Amino acid sequence: MFNPITNIQPTLDFLPPNFNPLVLKVCQWGIPFWIQWKTPLVDIKGEKVERLVNIYQQFQEGKIRFLLAFRHPNTDDPYCMSQLLWRFVPETAKQQGIVLSDPIHAHFMYDRGIPLWAGKSVSWLFPKIGGTPIFRGKVDRLGLRSARDLFMNGQFPLAAAPEGATNGHNQSISPLEPGIAQLGFWCVEDLKKAERTEEVYLVPIGIQYFYIQDNWIDVEKVISQLEKDCNLPQGNEDLTVSSLYSRLMQLGNYLLDTMENFYRQFYHRTIPQDESLDFSERLKRLLEMALTVAEEYFNLKPTGDLSSRCRRLEQAGWDCIYRYDLKGNDNWSAVELGLADRVAIEASLRMWHMRLVESFVAVTGRYIRENPTFDRFAETTLIVWTMVNRLKGGNPIKRPYLGKKRAKLTVGEPLSVTQKWSDYQTNRRQAVANLTQDLQNALEQIIEH
């Protein structure tokens, strides 16, 4: 199994922002080389960047506060955002004859769990370039307080991904979490209490990736390997969309059958054979079952959508693994430590069910059928690869290479939070929901479908 947990760990402490201009300069110098070395990106472009130039100008003049709400299709997004802020905004400002103060940068919110898979160096780096961590699966008062303070008082604007996590789809946006809209209203509230007059905005940023070439040969190779892993008959090497789609569906149905039998046999779940259900309905039922298995172990109620349930399960697992009561406690007996290790191991194993769901939370079963492009095919194939690799106990992060990509970042029209303040005073929950939907609509409008 990839990166197994074998014992309890020290608590995941809050990492306070500690911005260092020198570290930022080193990153600004080195990131183009890193992109070339570590990513498939060969071209990054920005559109409607003048909107961002204008809003940065107002920010530096003390007229507004704003948050960059960016799409989060995959883990290369931070590199693209760095180019948008560090390169495209200064270049566009110069072209327009607008003088902006250096550096053009943003504080940013990140999942506290990222250093667990990205490495300890990230725990040092992110605070130094203005990042503030957040635990997504609980009410993280310390993290929220830090983000709220940066939104109102930070040297730079704040950036965050309202989807909360990557979904692997360039042309399908996951339902947004309400936290970004809530932060916007809190910022308005805090400014009013401080008798400050800045207006508050959310700025939608669309991020999309496109393969430079339609590399069907390598997609077919990945599908062939998946068929081999699943002991399915090897399909022919016909590179037509219909043939590859049929093979992908065969893989999907095999995985559904196998996982349904897995939960029936080993977790004693009642999953009726119902031939009237289509693929998407069966997938939804399976994901629900997998989460329920983990939730019952952690004694969690199945409330909210799949993504929010995944986040609560993740936090419940972390609470068993990264023990707050371990810090500064030297009086644990060997027996107590042994039992604590057992709890950590079991929690890690139960979180495995949640990771499976996490990989498929945005899959609908219709994504390719609606628009059978190479990009959609490649995305779906990689999602299936991730699941199979998890089932095999491999590393789901090191995905197959399917070709070089270009990225496009589009700046949307800023959404004024201040103008919706009266709605928030009347009905807070509804105002947050409405602003979240406005942001969802704005992001939908600035991506290609």
CSV table of C-alpha atoms in Angstrom, one decimal:
chain,number,residue,atom,x,y,z
A,1,MET,CA,0.0,0.0,0.0
A,2,PHE,CA,1.3,3.5,-0.9
A,3,ASN,CA,2.6,5.4,2.1
A,4,PRO,CA,1.0,3.3,4.8
A,5,ILE,CA,0.6,4.6,8.4
A,6,THR,CA,2.2,2.4,11.0
A,7,ASN,CA,2.1,4.5,14.1
A,8,ILE,CA,0.7,7.7,15.6
A,9,GLN,CA,2.2,11.0,14.6
A,10,PRO,CA,2.6,14.4,16.2
A,11,THR,CA,-0.2,16.9,15.8
A,12,LEU,CA,-0.6,18.9,12.6
A,13,ASP,CA,0.1,22.3,14.1
A,14,PHE,CA,-1.1,25.6,12.6
A,15,LEU,CA,1.6,27.1,10.3
A,16,PRO,CA,1.2,30.9,10.6
A,17,PRO,CA,1.9,33.0,7.5
A,18,ASN,CA,5.4,34.5,7.7
A,19,PHE,CA,5.9,36.3,4.4
A,20,ASN,CA,9.5,36.7,3.3
A,21,PRO,CA,10.2,38.9,0.2
A,22,LEU,CA,13.5,37.2,-0.5
A,23,VAL,CA,11.9,33.7,-0.7
A,24,LEU,CA,9.3,35.1,-3.0
A,25,LYS,CA,12.0,36.5,-5.3
A,26,VAL,CA,13.7,33.1,-5.4
A,27,CYS,CA,10.4,31.5,-6.3
A,28,GLN,CA,9.7,34.1,-9.0
A,29,TRP,CA,13.1,33.4,-10.6
A,30,GLY,CA,12.9,29.6,-10.3
A,31,ILE,CA,9.3,28.8,-11.1
A,32,PRO,CA,9.7,29.0,-14.9
A,33,PHE,CA,12.4,26.3,-14.7
A,34,TRP,CA,10.3,24.3,-12.4
A,35,ILE,CA,7.3,24.4,-14.7
A,36,GLN,CA,9.5,23.3,-17.6
A,37,TRP,CA,11.1,20.5,-15.5
A,38,LYS,CA,8.2,19.1,-13.5
A,39,THR,CA,5.1,19.7,-15.5
A,40,PRO,CA,3.8,19.0,-19.0
A,41,LEU,CA,3.0,22.7,-19.5
A,42,VAL,CA,4.7,24.2,-22.5
A,43,ASP,CA,2.5,27.3,-23.0
A,44,ILE,CA,0.5,29.4,-20.5
A,45,LYS,CA,-1.7,32.3,-21.6
A,46,GLY,CA,-3.9,34.8,-19.8
A,47,GLU,CA,-7.1,36.4,-21.1
A,48,LYS,CA,-8.9,39.5,-19.8
A,49,VAL,CA,-5.8,40.2,-17.6
A,50,GLU,CA,-6.6,44.0,-17.8
A,51,ARG,CA,-9.4,43.3,-15.4
A,52,LEU,CA,-6.9,42.1,-12.9
A,53,VAL,CA,-4.6,45.0,-13.5
A,54,ASN,CA,-7.4,47.4,-12.8
A,55,ILE,CA,-8.4,45.7,-9.6
A,56,TYR,CA,-4.8,45.5,-8.4
A,57,GLN,CA,-4.5,49.2,-9.0
A,58,GLN,CA,-7.5,49.9,-6.9
A,59,PHE,CA,-6.2,47.5,-4.2
A,60,GLN,CA,-2.9,49.3,-4.0
A,61,GLU,CA,-4.7,52.6,-3.8
A,62,GLY,CA,-6.5,51.4,-0.7
A,63,LYS,CA,-9.9,51.5,-2.4
A,64,ILE,CA,-10.8,47.8,-2.3
A,65,ARG,CA,-10.1,44.4,-0.9
A,66,PHE,CA,-10.5,41.3,-3.0
A,67,LEU,CA,-10.2,37.5,-3.2
A,68,LEU,CA,-9.0,35.6,-6.3
A,69,ALA,CA,-11.4,32.6,-6.6
A,70,PHE,CA,-9.7,30.2,-9.0
A,71,ARG,CA,-10.8,27.0,-10.6
A,72,HIS,CA,-8.9,23.9,-9.4
A,73,PRO,CA,-8.9,21.1,-12.0
A,74,ASN,CA,-5.5,19.8,-11.1
A,75,THR,CA,-2.3,20.2,-9.1
A,76,ASP,CA,-0.6,22.4,-11.7
A,77,ASP,CA,-3.0,25.3,-10.9
A,78,PRO,CA,-0.6,27.1,-8.5
A,79,TYR,CA,2.1,27.3,-11.2
A,80,CYS,CA,-0.4,28.8,-13.6
A,81,MET,CA,-1.6,31.3,-11.0
A,82,SER,CA,2.0,32.3,-10.3
A,83,GLN,CA,2.5,33.2,-14.0
A,84,LEU,CA,-0.8,35.1,-14.0
A,85,LEU,CA,0.3,37.3,-11.1
A,86,TRP,CA,4.1,37.4,-11.4
A,87,ARG,CA,4.2,37.7,-15.2
A,88,PHE,CA,1.0,38.6,-17.0
A,89,VAL,CA,-0.3,41.3,-14.7
A,90,PRO,CA,3.0,43.3,-14.7
A,91,GLU,CA,3.3,42.9,-18.5
A,92,THR,CA,-0.3,44.0,-19.1
A,93,ALA,CA,0.1,46.9,-16.7
A,94,LYS,CA,3.2,48.1,-18.5
A,95,GLN,CA,1.4,47.9,-21.8
A,96,GLN,CA,-1.4,50.0,-20.4
A,97,GLY,CA,0.9,52.6,-18.9
A,98,ILE,CA,-0.3,51.7,-15.4
A,99,VAL,CA,2.3,51.7,-12.6
A,100,LEU,CA,1.9,48.9,-10.0
A,101,SER,CA,4.0,48.4,-6.9
A,102,ASP,CA,6.1,45.3,-6.7
A,103,PRO,CA,5.6,42.5,-5.9
A,104,ILE,CA,2.3,41.5,-7.6
A,105,HIS,CA,1.4,38.6,-5.4
A,106,ALA,CA,-1.4,37.1,-3.3
A,107,HIS,CA,-1.7,35.4,0.0
A,108,PHE,CA,-3.4,32.1,-0.4
A,109,MET,CA,-5.3,29.5,1.5
A,110,TYR,CA,-4.2,25.8,1.3
A,111,ASP,CA,-5.3,22.5,2.7
A,112,ARG,CA,-3.3,21.7,5.8
A,113,GLY,CA,-2.9,18.2,4.5
A,114,ILE,CA,-0.9,19.1,1.4
A,115,PRO,CA,2.5,18.9,3.2
A,116,LEU,CA,1.6,15.2,4.1
A,117,TRP,CA,2.0,14.2,0.4
A,118,ALA,CA,3.9,17.1,-1.1
A,119,GLY,CA,6.8,16.9,1.5
A,120,LYS,CA,8.0,18.7,4.6
A,121,SER,CA,9.7,21.4,2.5
A,122,VAL,CA,6.2,22.7,1.7
A,123,SER,CA,5.6,23.3,5.4
A,124,TRP,CA,8.5,25.7,5.3
A,125,LEU,CA,7.8,27.2,1.9
A,126,PHE,CA,4.1,28.0,1.9
A,127,PRO,CA,4.2,30.3,5.0
A,128,LYS,CA,7.2,32.1,3.6
A,129,ILE,CA,5.3,33.1,0.4
A,130,GLY,CA,2.2,34.1,2.3
A,131,GLY,CA,0.1,31.0,2.5
A,132,THR,CA,-2.3,30.2,5.4
A,133,PRO,CA,-3.5,26.7,6.1
A,134,ILE,CA,-7.0,25.5,6.7
A,135,PHE,CA,-8.4,22.2,7.9
A,136,ARG,CA,-11.3,21.5,5.5
A,137,GLY,CA,-13.1,18.8,7.5
A,138,LYS,CA,-13.9,20.8,10.6
A,139,VAL,CA,-14.6,24.3,11.9
A,140,ASP,CA,-11.0,25.5,11.9
A,141,ARG,CA,-11.3,28.7,14.0
A,142,LEU,CA,-7.5,29.4,14.0
A,143,GLY,CA,-7.3,28.9,10.2
A,144,LEU,CA,-10.4,31.0,9.5
A,145,ARG,CA,-9.2,33.7,11.8
A,146,SER,CA,-5.9,33.9,9.9
A,147,ALA,CA,-7.6,33.9,6.5
A,148,ARG,CA,-10.1,36.5,7.7
A,149,ASP,CA,-7.3,38.8,8.9
A,150,LEU,CA,-5.3,38.4,5.6
A,151,PHE,CA,-8.4,39.3,3.6
A,152,MET,CA,-8.9,42.5,5.5
A,153,ASN,CA,-5.3,43.5,6.4
A,154,GLY,CA,-2.9,41.5,4.3
A,155,GLN,CA,-0.2,43.1,2.2
A,156,PHE,CA,-1.7,41.3,-0.8
A,157,PRO,CA,-5.2,40.1,-1.8
A,158,LEU,CA,-6.2,36.6,-0.9
A,159,ALA,CA,-6.5,33.6,-3.2
A,160,ALA,CA,-8.4,30.4,-2.7
A,161,ALA,CA,-10.1,27.6,-4.7
A,162,PRO,CA,-13.8,27.6,-4.0
A,163,GLU,CA,-14.2,24.0,-5.2
A,164,GLY,CA,-12.1,22.9,-2.3
A,165,ALA,CA,-10.2,20.2,-4.1
A,166,THR,CA,-9.1,19.1,-7.6
A,167,ASN,CA,-11.8,17.3,-9.7
A,168,GLY,CA,-9.7,16.2,-12.7
A,169,HIS,CA,-12.2,17.8,-15.2
A,170,ASN,CA,-11.3,20.9,-17.2
A,171,GLN,CA,-14.9,21.5,-18.5
A,172,SER,CA,-16.9,20.5,-15.5
A,173,ILE,CA,-16.9,22.6,-12.3
A,174,SER,CA,-17.7,20.9,-9.0
A,175,PRO,CA,-20.3,22.6,-6.7
A,176,LEU,CA,-18.6,25.4,-4.9
A,177,GLU,CA,-18.1,25.4,-1.1
A,178,PRO,CA,-19.8,28.3,0.7
A,179,GLY,CA,-16.7,29.3,2.6
A,180,ILE,CA,-15.4,31.8,0.0
A,181,ALA,CA,-18.7,33.7,-0.1
A,182,GLN,CA,-18.8,33.7,3.7
A,183,LEU,CA,-15.2,35.1,3.9
A,184,GLY,CA,-16.3,37.9,1.6
A,185,PHE,CA,-19.2,38.9,3.9
A,186,TRP,CA,-17.0,38.6,6.9
A,187,CYS,CA,-14.5,41.0,5.3
A,188,VAL,CA,-17.3,43.5,4.6
A,189,GLU,CA,-18.4,43.2,8.2
A,190,ASP,CA,-14.9,43.6,9.6
A,191,LEU,CA,-14.2,46.7,7.5
A,192,LYS,CA,-17.4,48.3,8.6
A,193,LYS,CA,-16.6,47.6,12.3
A,194,ALA,CA,-13.2,49.2,11.7
A,195,GLU,CA,-14.9,52.2,10.0
A,196,ARG,CA,-13.1,51.6,6.7
A,197,THR,CA,-14.6,52.3,3.3
A,198,GLU,CA,-12.9,49.7,1.0
A,199,GLU,CA,-15.3,47.7,-1.2
A,200,VAL,CA,-14.9,43.9,-1.2
A,201,TYR,CA,-14.8,41.8,-4.4
A,202,LEU,CA,-14.5,38.2,-5.5
A,203,VAL,CA,-12.6,37.8,-8.7
A,204,PRO,CA,-13.3,34.5,-10.6
A,205,ILE,CA,-10.3,33.0,-12.4
A,206,GLY,CA,-10.9,30.2,-14.9
A,207,ILE,CA,-8.1,27.7,-15.5
A,208,GLN,CA,-8.2,25.1,-18.3
A,209,TYR,CA,-5.7,22.8,-19.8
A,210,PHE,CA,-5.6,21.5,-23.4
A,211,TYR,CA,-3.3,18.8,-24.8
A,212,ILE,CA,-1.1,20.1,-27.6
A,213,GLN,CA,-1.8,17.0,-29.7
A,214,ASP,CA,-4.4,14.3,-29.6
A,215,ASN,CA,-2.2,11.5,-28.4
A,216,TRP,CA,-4.6,8.5,-28.8
A,217,ILE,CA,-1.8,6.0,-29.0
A,218,ASP,CA,-0.7,6.6,-25.4
A,219,VAL,CA,-4.3,6.7,-24.2
A,220,GLU,CA,-4.8,3.3,-25.7
A,221,LYS,CA,-1.7,2.0,-24.0
A,222,VAL,CA,-3.0,3.2,-20.6
A,223,ILE,CA,-6.4,1.5,-21.3
A,224,SER,CA,-4.5,-1.7,-22.3
A,225,GLN,CA,-2.6,-1.7,-19.1
A,226,LEU,CA,-5.8,-1.1,-17.1
A,227,GLU,CA,-7.4,-4.1,-18.9
A,228,LYS,CA,-4.4,-6.2,-18.0
A,229,ASP,CA,-4.6,-5.1,-14.3
A,230,CYS,CA,-8.3,-6.1,-14.3
A,231,ASN,CA,-7.7,-9.4,-16.1
A,232,LEU,CA,-10.0,-8.3,-18.9
A,233,PRO,CA,-9.6,-9.4,-22.6
A,234,GLN,CA,-7.3,-7.0,-24.3
A,235,GLY,CA,-9.1,-4.8,-26.8
A,236,ASN,CA,-7.9,-4.3,-30.3
A,237,GLU,CA,-5.7,-1.3,-31.1
A,238,ASP,CA,-8.4,0.5,-32.9
A,239,LEU,CA,-8.0,4.2,-32.1
A,240,THR,CA,-11.5,5.3,-33.0
A,241,VAL,CA,-13.4,7.1,-30.3
A,242,SER,CA,-16.2,4.6,-30.3
A,243,SER,CA,-13.8,1.7,-29.8
A,244,LEU,CA,-11.9,3.3,-26.9
A,245,TYR,CA,-15.1,4.5,-25.3
A,246,SER,CA,-16.5,1.0,-25.4
A,247,ARG,CA,-13.3,-0.3,-23.7
A,248,LEU,CA,-13.5,2.4,-21.0
A,249,MET,CA,-17.1,1.5,-20.3
A,250,GLN,CA,-16.1,-2.2,-20.1
A,251,LEU,CA,-13.5,-1.2,-17.5
A,252,GLY,CA,-16.0,0.9,-15.6
A,253,ASN,CA,-18.6,-1.8,-15.5
A,254,TYR,CA,-15.9,-4.3,-14.4
A,255,LEU,CA,-14.8,-2.0,-11.6
A,256,LEU,CA,-18.4,-1.5,-10.5
A,257,ASP,CA,-19.1,-5.2,-10.4
A,258,THR,CA,-15.9,-5.9,-8.5
A,259,MET,CA,-16.3,-3.2,-5.9
A,260,GLU,CA,-20.0,-4.0,-5.3
A,261,ASN,CA,-19.0,-7.7,-4.7
A,262,PHE,CA,-16.2,-6.5,-2.5
A,263,TYR,CA,-18.5,-4.5,-0.2
A,264,ARG,CA,-21.1,-7.3,-0.3
A,265,GLN,CA,-18.6,-10.0,0.7
A,266,PHE,CA,-16.3,-8.3,3.1
A,267,TYR,CA,-18.4,-5.5,4.6
A,268,HIS,CA,-21.7,-7.4,4.5
A,269,ARG,CA,-23.6,-4.7,2.5
A,270,THR,CA,-26.8,-5.4,0.8
A,271,ILE,CA,-26.4,-4.2,-2.8
A,272,PRO,CA,-29.2,-5.5,-4.9
A,273,GLN,CA,-28.7,-6.5,-8.5
A,274,ASP,CA,-30.7,-4.0,-10.5
A,275,GLU,CA,-30.3,-4.0,-14.2
A,276,SER,CA,-32.5,-0.9,-14.6
A,277,LEU,CA,-29.8,1.3,-13.1
A,278,ASP,CA,-27.4,3.0,-15.6
A,279,PHE,CA,-23.7,3.5,-15.0
A,280,SER,CA,-24.0,6.9,-13.2
A,281,GLU,CA,-26.7,5.6,-10.8
A,282,ARG,CA,-24.6,2.5,-10.0
A,283,LEU,CA,-21.5,4.6,-9.4
A,284,LYS,CA,-23.4,7.0,-7.1
A,285,ARG,CA,-24.7,4.0,-5.1
A,286,LEU,CA,-21.2,2.6,-4.8
A,287,LEU,CA,-19.7,5.8,-3.7
A,288,GLU,CA,-22.4,6.2,-1.1
A,289,MET,CA,-21.7,2.7,0.2
A,290,ALA,CA,-18.0,3.3,0.4
A,291,LEU,CA,-18.4,6.4,2.4
A,292,THR,CA,-21.0,4.8,4.7
A,293,VAL,CA,-18.5,2.0,5.6
A,294,ALA,CA,-15.9,4.6,6.7
A,295,GLU,CA,-18.5,6.8,8.4
A,296,GLU,CA,-19.8,4.0,10.5
A,297,TYR,CA,-16.3,3.3,11.8
A,298,PHE,CA,-15.7,6.9,12.8
A,299,ASN,CA,-19.3,7.3,14.1
A,300,LEU,CA,-20.1,10.1,11.7
A,301,LYS,CA,-23.5,11.0,10.3
A,302,PRO,CA,-23.8,10.9,6.5
A,303,THR,CA,-24.8,14.6,6.1
A,304,GLY,CA,-24.0,16.9,3.1
A,305,ASP,CA,-22.7,16.1,-0.4
A,306,LEU,CA,-20.0,13.6,-1.2
A,307,SER,CA,-17.2,16.1,-1.1
A,308,SER,CA,-18.1,17.5,2.4
A,309,ARG,CA,-18.5,13.9,3.7
A,310,CYS,CA,-15.0,13.1,2.4
A,311,ARG,CA,-13.6,16.1,4.2
A,312,ARG,CA,-15.1,15.2,7.5
A,313,LEU,CA,-13.9,11.6,7.1
A,314,GLU,CA,-10.4,12.9,6.4
A,315,GLN,CA,-10.4,15.0,9.5
A,316,ALA,CA,-11.8,12.1,11.7
A,317,GLY,CA,-8.9,10.0,10.4
A,318,TRP,CA,-6.3,12.7,11.1
A,319,ASP,CA,-7.6,13.1,14.6
A,320,CYS,CA,-6.8,9.4,15.2
A,321,ILE,CA,-3.4,9.6,13.5
A,322,TYR,CA,-2.0,13.0,14.4
A,323,ARG,CA,-2.7,13.0,18.1
A,324,TYR,CA,-3.0,16.3,19.9
A,325,ASP,CA,-2.6,14.5,23.3
A,326,LEU,CA,0.8,13.1,22.2
A,327,LYS,CA,2.5,16.5,22.2
A,328,GLY,CA,4.4,17.2,25.3
A,329,ASN,CA,3.2,13.9,27.0
A,330,ASP,CA,6.1,11.7,28.0
A,331,ASN,CA,4.1,9.6,30.4
A,332,TRP,CA,2.4,7.1,27.9
A,333,SER,CA,3.2,3.5,28.7
A,334,ALA,CA,4.4,1.1,26.0
A,335,VAL,CA,0.9,-0.5,26.1
A,336,GLU,CA,-0.8,2.9,25.6
A,337,LEU,CA,1.5,3.7,22.7
A,338,GLY,CA,0.8,0.3,21.1
A,339,LEU,CA,-2.9,0.8,21.3
A,340,ALA,CA,-2.6,4.3,19.9
A,341,ASP,CA,-0.6,2.9,17.0
A,342,ARG,CA,-3.3,0.4,16.4
A,343,VAL,CA,-5.9,3.1,16.2
A,344,ALA,CA,-3.8,5.1,13.8
A,345,ILE,CA,-3.3,2.1,11.5
A,346,GLU,CA,-7.1,1.3,11.5
A,347,ALA,CA,-8.0,4.9,10.9
A,348,SER,CA,-5.6,5.0,7.9
A,349,LEU,CA,-7.2,1.8,6.5
A,350,ARG,CA,-10.7,3.2,6.8
A,351,MET,CA,-9.7,6.4,5.1
A,352,TRP,CA,-8.8,4.3,2.1
A,353,HIS,CA,-12.6,4.0,1.3
A,354,MET,CA,-12.8,7.8,1.3
A,355,ARG,CA,-9.9,8.2,-1.0
A,356,LEU,CA,-11.6,6.0,-3.6
A,357,VAL,CA,-14.7,8.2,-3.4
A,358,GLU,CA,-12.5,11.3,-3.6
A,359,SER,CA,-11.1,10.1,-7.0
A,360,PHE,CA,-14.6,9.7,-8.5
A,361,VAL,CA,-16.6,12.5,-6.8
A,362,ALA,CA,-16.9,14.5,-10.0
A,363,VAL,CA,-17.5,11.6,-12.4
A,364,THR,CA,-21.0,11.6,-13.9
A,365,GLY,CA,-20.7,8.9,-16.6
A,366,ARG,CA,-21.7,11.4,-19.2
A,367,TYR,CA,-18.6,13.5,-19.6
A,368,ILE,CA,-17.2,11.8,-22.6
A,369,ARG,CA,-20.6,11.0,-24.2
A,370,GLU,CA,-21.7,14.6,-24.1
A,371,ASN,CA,-18.5,15.8,-25.9
A,372,PRO,CA,-16.1,13.0,-27.0
A,373,THR,CA,-12.9,15.1,-27.3
A,374,PHE,CA,-9.4,13.9,-26.7
A,375,ASP,CA,-9.1,16.1,-23.6
A,376,ARG,CA,-12.2,14.6,-22.0
A,377,PHE,CA,-11.1,11.1,-22.9
A,378,ALA,CA,-7.7,11.6,-21.4
A,379,GLU,CA,-9.0,13.1,-18.2
A,380,THR,CA,-11.5,10.2,-17.7
A,381,THR,CA,-8.8,7.6,-18.5
A,382,LEU,CA,-6.5,9.1,-15.9
A,383,ILE,CA,-9.3,9.1,-13.3
A,384,VAL,CA,-9.9,5.4,-13.9
A,385,TRP,CA,-6.1,4.8,-13.7
A,386,THR,CA,-6.0,6.6,-10.3
A,387,MET,CA,-8.7,4.3,-8.9
A,388,VAL,CA,-7.1,1.1,-10.2
A,389,ASN,CA,-3.8,2.2,-8.9
A,390,ARG,CA,-5.3,2.8,-5.4
A,391,LEU,CA,-6.9,-0.6,-5.5
A,392,LYS,CA,-3.4,-2.1,-6.4
A,393,GLY,CA,-1.8,-0.2,-3.5
A,394,GLY,CA,0.4,1.9,-5.8
A,395,ASN,CA,1.2,5.6,-5.9
A,396,PRO,CA,-1.8,7.5,-7.3
A,397,ILE,CA,0.2,10.7,-7.7
A,398,LYS,CA,2.6,9.6,-10.5
A,399,ARG,CA,0.2,9.5,-13.4
A,400,PRO,CA,1.0,8.3,-16.9
A,401,TYR,CA,2.2,11.0,-19.3
A,402,LEU,CA,-0.2,11.6,-22.2
A,403,GLY,CA,1.5,14.6,-23.8
A,404,LYS,CA,2.4,18.2,-23.4
A,405,LYS,CA,-0.3,20.8,-22.5
A,406,ARG,CA,-1.1,24.4,-22.8
A,407,ALA,CA,-3.0,26.3,-20.1
A,408,LYS,CA,-5.4,29.2,-20.4
A,409,LEU,CA,-6.3,31.5,-17.5
A,410,THR,CA,-9.3,33.8,-17.9
A,411,VAL,CA,-10.1,36.6,-15.5
A,412,GLY,CA,-13.8,37.0,-15.0
A,413,GLU,CA,-15.8,40.1,-14.0
A,414,PRO,CA,-15.3,41.0,-10.4
A,415,LEU,CA,-18.3,40.3,-8.1
A,416,SER,CA,-19.0,43.0,-5.6
A,417,VAL,CA,-19.7,41.5,-2.1
A,418,THR,CA,-20.3,44.9,-0.6
A,419,GLN,CA,-23.3,45.5,-2.9
A,420,LYS,CA,-24.9,42.4,-1.4
A,421,TRP,CA,-24.4,43.4,2.2
A,422,SER,CA,-28.0,44.4,2.8
A,423,ASP,CA,-29.1,40.9,1.6
A,424,TYR,CA,-26.6,39.4,4.1
A,425,GLN,CA,-28.1,41.5,6.9
A,426,THR,CA,-31.6,40.3,6.0
A,427,ASN,CA,-30.8,36.5,5.6
A,428,ARG,CA,-27.2,35.4,6.1
A,429,ARG,CA,-27.6,31.9,4.9
A,430,GLN,CA,-29.5,32.8,1.8
A,431,ALA,CA,-27.1,35.6,0.9
A,432,VAL,CA,-24.1,33.2,1.2
A,433,ALA,CA,-25.9,30.7,-1.0
A,434,ASN,CA,-26.8,33.3,-3.6
A,435,LEU,CA,-23.3,34.7,-3.8
A,436,THR,CA,-21.9,31.2,-4.0
A,437,GLN,CA,-24.2,30.5,-7.0
A,438,ASP,CA,-23.2,33.8,-8.6
A,439,LEU,CA,-19.6,32.8,-8.4
A,440,GLN,CA,-20.4,29.3,-9.7
A,441,ASN,CA,-22.2,30.9,-12.7
A,442,ALA,CA,-19.3,33.3,-13.3
A,443,LEU,CA,-16.7,30.5,-13.4
A,444,GLU,CA,-19.0,28.5,-15.7
A,445,GLN,CA,-19.2,31.4,-18.1
A,446,ILE,CA,-15.4,31.8,-18.5
A,447,ILE,CA,-14.4,28.3,-19.3
A,448,GLU,CA,-14.7,26.6,-22.7
A,449,HIS,CA,-17.2,23.7,-22.9
